[in-house]
Amino acid sequence: MDVRPEQQHSGPPGRSYWRWSKQDFFPEASFQSLASYKAALSHTCSRLRDRLLHRSTDAFELVELRKASEHNMHKCLNWWDLVWLSFGSVVGSGIFTITGLEAHDDAGPSIVLSYAVSGLSALLSSFCYTEFAVEIPVAGGSFSYLRVELGDFIAFIAAGNILLEAVVGAAGLGRAWSSYFASMIKNNPDFLRFKVSSLAEGFDLLDPVAVGVLLVANTIAMSGTKRASFLNWVTCILSAIAILFIIVVGFVHAKSSNLVPFFPMGAKGVFRAAAVVYWSYTGFDMVATMAEETKRPSRDIPLGLIGSMAVITVVYCLMALALTMMEKYTEIDRDAAYSAAFGKIGMNWAKYLVSICALKGMTTSLLVGSLGQARYTTQIARAHMIPPWFALVHPRTGTPIYATLLVTITSVIVAFFSSLDVLSSVFSFSTLFIFMLIAVALLVRRYYVRDVTPSLVKFLVCLFVIIGSCIGGTVLWNLNRGGWIGYVVTGLVWFLGTLAMALLPKHQAPKVWGVPLVPWLPSLSIGMNIFLIGSLGSVAFWRFFICSAVMLIYYFFIGLHATYDVAHQDEQELKKEEGKEDTNQGA
């Protein structure tokens, strides 16, 4: 019987998938004994310098790292699957819960522009992700792209934040699902939770429903990618029909007079709301991690990723416009905007439709998030930044079960004890930061090729001018100083920096599919992400710096030495062979 390439298994014959020896977790030379570990620590500075300067290659990520999984993931996805995976991941409860709040408090009817601005930023990021995913179709997504273009160290910072947000995001979504479901049964979000007074506040409401939802979603993800994709697109098509109904009914009962005044809080209100509603667009990066399981990446990923994000942006804008035309923004219910709006026109039953759509959105976000987070974890483990045991792919399901279990178990523990308030305080601007780094990495990919580009100085000067002008404009906006002159100056500096980069020779062209208008679109993406980061507040910055500091402790004691050993494995084996030869000659 012929075996398809994606089903061929390269695992060692006779070795069970279910194993957990020390060698499976720490196979690197630095961890073979206490003496070898002490020796590795004594070379930390030289190894750190090596890692700071090291960049991976497309071929290494595509071929060599996959060997750590022992078996291949199944290539079973096409553009149709990717479109609905993106829809399922992105269109969660955010559009139903955030729109009313931001329209009432910050933007008024101009909330539609907030969604357009955030959608444009997300679309620009999806362009950058698409070019990388087409050329480096591996499970690691942004982690692999950053490893190739910006080096091991930057990729580790990204990896740590990816894993942290995977756990916190899944736990938060599980708690939100529980709250929403409980509110449908009884008007009390804590109805299905158990209070334990002996535990600290914020950790004293135990949530078995959140645990159950997370376990179900992750079990489906582990059972097979194609099965999970099928369940996702069937439910997404049903919810898309319901969303279309909400939009049509909203416009039927719309009044244009409700759009006046259109900018009640001015431009600041639009951008304040844009920073908040941006989270309604997050999740599309999970689709990029499915590239390794896509049949025809060069065709399917652009159609699936960019096409879905363009449609989602239009849908969000139409939903926001329908809501603000149905009701005056001052009368919009902050907590249940769509349900309350339909109730006022005599369609109380529609609140159940809205609730079902929101619950379905959270469920598919959990499912696709589980798929994506496990694949991030797999590639991070393949690189030995965490134990390579987590990179193993199951021979029958073609899924990374150990990586999925890592995210599942940690997120279940966090979701069981931690309240949404605690989780939201931990959540950070990591997603926007990584999106910005991806845009920077794309510029590096186009303008710098190892051993080909004569000098990096001009490119780096242009890049620093672009980033500096974006930071300057963001600071002026948040301090409310400088007036229009300050914005014109920073905007002009950004334009000149991007123009100067455009005049530099490009040393690498995309092989299959590329982002158009480089460097303009990536430069604009950098600016929009920095601007949105600046709108998030000081708590997010402190969380990022504190968590990054903790991650660096792990890196200096474990991750640095593991990745160094893998990168220099051939040299170490050669030294061992030479040592054996010297011993034999001496004997």
CSV table of C-alpha atoms in Angstrom, one decimal, residues 91-105 111 115 173 176-177 179-180 183 276-277 279-280 316 319 323 332-339 354-355 357-359 362 420:
chain,number,residue,atom,x,y,z
A,91,VAL,CA,-14.6,36.2,15.6
A,92,GLY,CA,-15.2,35.4,19.3
A,93,SER,CA,-17.2,37.2,21.9
A,94,GLY,CA,-15.2,40.5,21.6
A,95,ILE,CA,-17.4,42.0,18.9
A,96,PHE,CA,-20.5,41.4,21.1
A,97,THR,CA,-19.0,42.6,24.4
A,98,ILE,CA,-16.6,45.4,23.5
A,99,THR,CA,-18.5,47.3,20.8
A,100,GLY,CA,-21.2,48.6,23.0
A,101,LEU,CA,-18.8,49.6,25.8
A,102,GLU,CA,-16.4,51.5,23.5
A,103,ALA,CA,-19.2,53.1,21.5
A,104,HIS,CA,-20.8,54.4,24.7
A,105,ASP,CA,-17.6,55.5,26.5
A,111,ILE,CA,-16.6,53.2,16.6
A,115,TYR,CA,-12.8,49.0,13.8
A,173,LEU,CA,-11.3,32.5,27.5
A,176,ALA,CA,-15.3,34.0,30.1
A,177,TRP,CA,-17.1,31.0,28.6
A,179,SER,CA,-19.4,33.5,33.0
A,180,TYR,CA,-21.4,33.9,29.8
A,183,SER,CA,-25.5,34.4,32.8
A,276,VAL,CA,-9.3,48.3,22.8
A,277,VAL,CA,-11.3,46.7,19.9
A,279,TRP,CA,-8.3,42.5,20.5
A,280,SER,CA,-11.3,41.5,18.5
A,316,TYR,CA,-17.0,44.1,12.2
A,319,MET,CA,-21.9,45.2,12.9
A,323,LEU,CA,-25.6,49.0,16.4
A,332,ILE,CA,-26.4,51.8,24.2
A,333,ASP,CA,-26.2,49.2,26.9
A,334,ARG,CA,-22.5,49.0,28.0
A,335,ASP,CA,-22.6,45.3,28.9
A,336,ALA,CA,-25.1,43.6,26.5
A,337,ALA,CA,-25.4,46.1,23.6
A,338,TYR,CA,-26.8,43.9,20.9
A,339,SER,CA,-29.2,42.0,23.2
A,354,VAL,CA,-26.5,36.8,20.3
A,355,SER,CA,-25.6,34.7,23.3
A,357,CYS,CA,-23.1,33.4,18.7
A,358,ALA,CA,-20.9,34.7,21.5
A,359,LEU,CA,-20.6,31.2,23.1
A,362,MET,CA,-15.5,31.6,22.4
A,420,LEU,CA,-10.9,37.2,35.0
